[in-house]
PDB file of C-alpha atoms in Angstrom:
ATOM      1  CA  UNK A 141       5.249 -18.782  -1.245  1.00 96.00           C
ATOM      2  CA  UNK A 142       5.163 -15.163   0.136  1.00 98.00           C
ATOM      3  CA  UNK A 143       3.150 -12.823  -1.588  1.00 98.00           C
ATOM      4  CA  UNK A 144       3.594  -8.912  -0.854  1.00 98.00           C
ATOM      5  CA  UNK A 145       1.225  -6.260  -0.848  1.00 98.00           C
ATOM      6  CA  UNK A 146       1.506  -2.193  -1.094  1.00 98.00           C
ATOM      7  CA  UNK A 147      -1.976  -0.298  -0.849  1.00 98.00           C
ATOM      8  CA  UNK A 148      -1.106   3.376  -1.345  1.00 98.00           C
ATOM      9  CA  UNK A 149      -4.067   6.363  -1.769  1.00 98.00           C
ATOM     10  CA  UNK A 150      -4.714   6.365  -5.856  1.00 98.00           C
ATOM     11  CA  UNK A 151      -2.946   9.536  -6.984  1.00 95.00           C
ATOM     12  CA  UNK A 152      -5.637  13.005  -6.003  1.00 95.00           C
ATOM     13  CA  UNK A 153      -6.876  11.641  -3.170  1.00 97.00           C
ATOM     14  CA  UNK A 154      -6.655  13.843  -0.113  1.00 97.00           C
ATOM     15  CA  UNK A 155      -3.419  12.141   2.775  1.00 98.00           C
ATOM     16  CA  UNK A 156      -4.029  13.242   6.367  1.00 97.00           C
ATOM     17  CA  UNK A 157      -1.894  11.028   7.348  1.00 97.00           C
ATOM     18  CA  UNK A 158       0.521  11.905   4.664  1.00 97.00           C
ATOM     19  CA  UNK A 159       0.785  15.455   6.074  1.00 97.00           C
ATOM     20  CA  UNK A 160       1.221  15.121   9.542  1.00 98.00           C
ATOM     21  CA  UNK A 161       4.178  12.899   8.605  1.00 98.00           C
ATOM     22  CA  UNK A 162       4.976  15.600   6.034  1.00 97.00           C
ATOM     23  CA  UNK A 163       4.449  18.818   9.138  1.00 97.00           C
ATOM     24  CA  UNK A 164       6.040  16.071  11.823  1.00 98.00           C
ATOM     25  CA  UNK A 165       9.110  16.124   9.541  1.00 98.00           C
ATOM     26  CA  UNK A 166       9.163  19.536   9.072  1.00 97.00           C
ATOM     27  CA  UNK A 167       9.228  20.529  12.677  1.00 97.00           C
ATOM     28  CA  UNK A 168      12.065  18.300  13.085  1.00 98.00           C
ATOM     29  CA  UNK A 169      14.112  20.196  10.834  1.00 97.00           C
ATOM     30  CA  UNK A 170      13.769  18.302   7.803  1.00 97.00           C
ATOM     31  CA  UNK A 171      12.525  21.416   5.978  1.00 94.00           C
ATOM     32  CA  UNK A 172      13.402  20.008   2.337  1.00 95.00           C
ATOM     33  CA  UNK A 173      10.086  17.544   1.873  1.00 97.00           C
ATOM     34  CA  UNK A 174       8.125  19.035  -0.459  1.00 97.00           C
ATOM     35  CA  UNK A 175       5.726  15.364  -0.175  1.00 96.00           C
ATOM     36  CA  UNK A 176       4.645  13.181   1.429  1.00 97.00           C
ATOM     37  CA  UNK A 177       2.198  10.395   0.680  1.00 97.00           C
ATOM     38  CA  UNK A 178       1.565   7.050   3.233  1.00 96.00           C
ATOM     39  CA  UNK A 179       0.425   3.176   2.754  1.00 97.00           C
ATOM     40  CA  UNK A 180       0.725   0.071   3.822  1.00 98.00           C
ATOM     41  CA  UNK A 181       2.450  -3.082   3.537  1.00 98.00           C
ATOM     42  CA  UNK A 182       0.990  -6.659   4.025  1.00 98.00           C
ATOM     43  CA  UNK A 183       2.838  -9.577   3.798  1.00 98.00           C
ATOM     44  CA  UNK A 184       1.513 -12.827   3.410  1.00 98.00           C
ATOM     45  CA  UNK A 185       2.522 -16.650   3.562  1.00 98.00           C
ATOM     46  CA  UNK A 186       0.493 -18.601   1.277  1.00 98.00           C
ATOM     47  CA  UNK A 187       0.745 -21.993   0.865  1.00 97.00           C
ATOM     48  CA  UNK A 188       0.388 -22.195  -3.394  1.00 95.00           C
ATOM     49  CA  UNK A 189       2.656 -23.783  -5.376  1.00 94.00           C
ATOM     50  CA  UNK A 190       1.567 -21.710  -8.960  1.00 96.00           C
ATOM     51  CA  UNK A 191       3.079 -17.946  -9.078  1.00 97.00           C
ATOM     52  CA  UNK A 192       0.496 -17.478 -11.266  1.00 97.00           C
ATOM     53  CA  UNK A 193      -2.065 -18.398  -9.456  1.00 97.00           C
ATOM     54  CA  UNK A 194      -1.299 -17.254  -6.431  1.00 98.00           C
ATOM     55  CA  UNK A 195      -1.141 -13.858  -7.336  1.00 98.00           C
ATOM     56  CA  UNK A 196      -5.091 -14.228  -8.950  1.00 98.00           C
ATOM     57  CA  UNK A 197      -5.796 -15.409  -5.583  1.00 98.00           C
ATOM     58  CA  UNK A 198      -4.130 -12.397  -3.770  1.00 98.00           C
ATOM     59  CA  UNK A 199      -4.786  -9.995  -6.041  1.00 98.00           C
ATOM     60  CA  UNK A 200      -8.939 -11.220  -4.998  1.00 98.00           C
ATOM     61  CA  UNK A 201      -7.980 -10.809  -1.525  1.00 98.00           C
ATOM     62  CA  UNK A 202      -6.688  -7.242  -2.536  1.00 98.00           C
ATOM     63  CA  UNK A 203      -9.748  -6.509  -4.017  1.00 98.00           C
ATOM     64  CA  UNK A 204     -12.357  -7.934  -1.567  1.00 98.00           C
ATOM     65  CA  UNK A 205     -11.328  -6.995   1.669  1.00 98.00           C
ATOM     66  CA  UNK A 206      -7.514  -5.255   2.059  1.00 98.00           C
ATOM     67  CA  UNK A 207      -8.011  -2.928  -0.498  1.00 98.00           C
ATOM     68  CA  UNK A 208     -10.476   0.404  -0.493  1.00 98.00           C
ATOM     69  CA  UNK A 209      -9.983  -0.343  -4.840  1.00 97.00           C
ATOM     70  CA  UNK A 210     -12.305   3.398  -4.808  1.00 98.00           C
ATOM     71  CA  UNK A 211      -9.882   5.367  -2.854  1.00 98.00           C
ATOM     72  CA  UNK A 212      -6.656   3.308  -3.294  1.00 98.00           C
ATOM     73  CA  UNK A 213      -3.973   0.907  -5.529  1.00 98.00           C
ATOM     74  CA  UNK A 214      -2.209  -2.065  -5.134  1.00 98.00           C
ATOM     75  CA  UNK A 215       0.851  -3.995  -6.270  1.00 98.00           C
ATOM     76  CA  UNK A 216       1.265  -8.089  -6.126  1.00 98.00           C
ATOM     77  CA  UNK A 217       4.564  -9.667  -5.776  1.00 98.00           C
ATOM     78  CA  UNK A 218       4.635 -13.103  -5.166  1.00 98.00           C
ATOM     79  CA  UNK A 219       7.918 -14.590  -4.168  1.00 95.00           C
TER      80      UNK A 219
END
């Protein structure tokens, strides 16, 4: 199974990387971009065969390592 985790800063948390990207886009002539939020995507190849168990395991991974749950939110999809 393959798990995909999307990690983003929570709403209201300052995103300096996103702001730097927004500014750089403006200097390149893309003036219509009002805000950018930058995150990360993590892909995991899992040996699990049960989808529910795999999702629970990946959520535990996010809580313990892959996401800083104080300032980040995450979504998990299993395929």
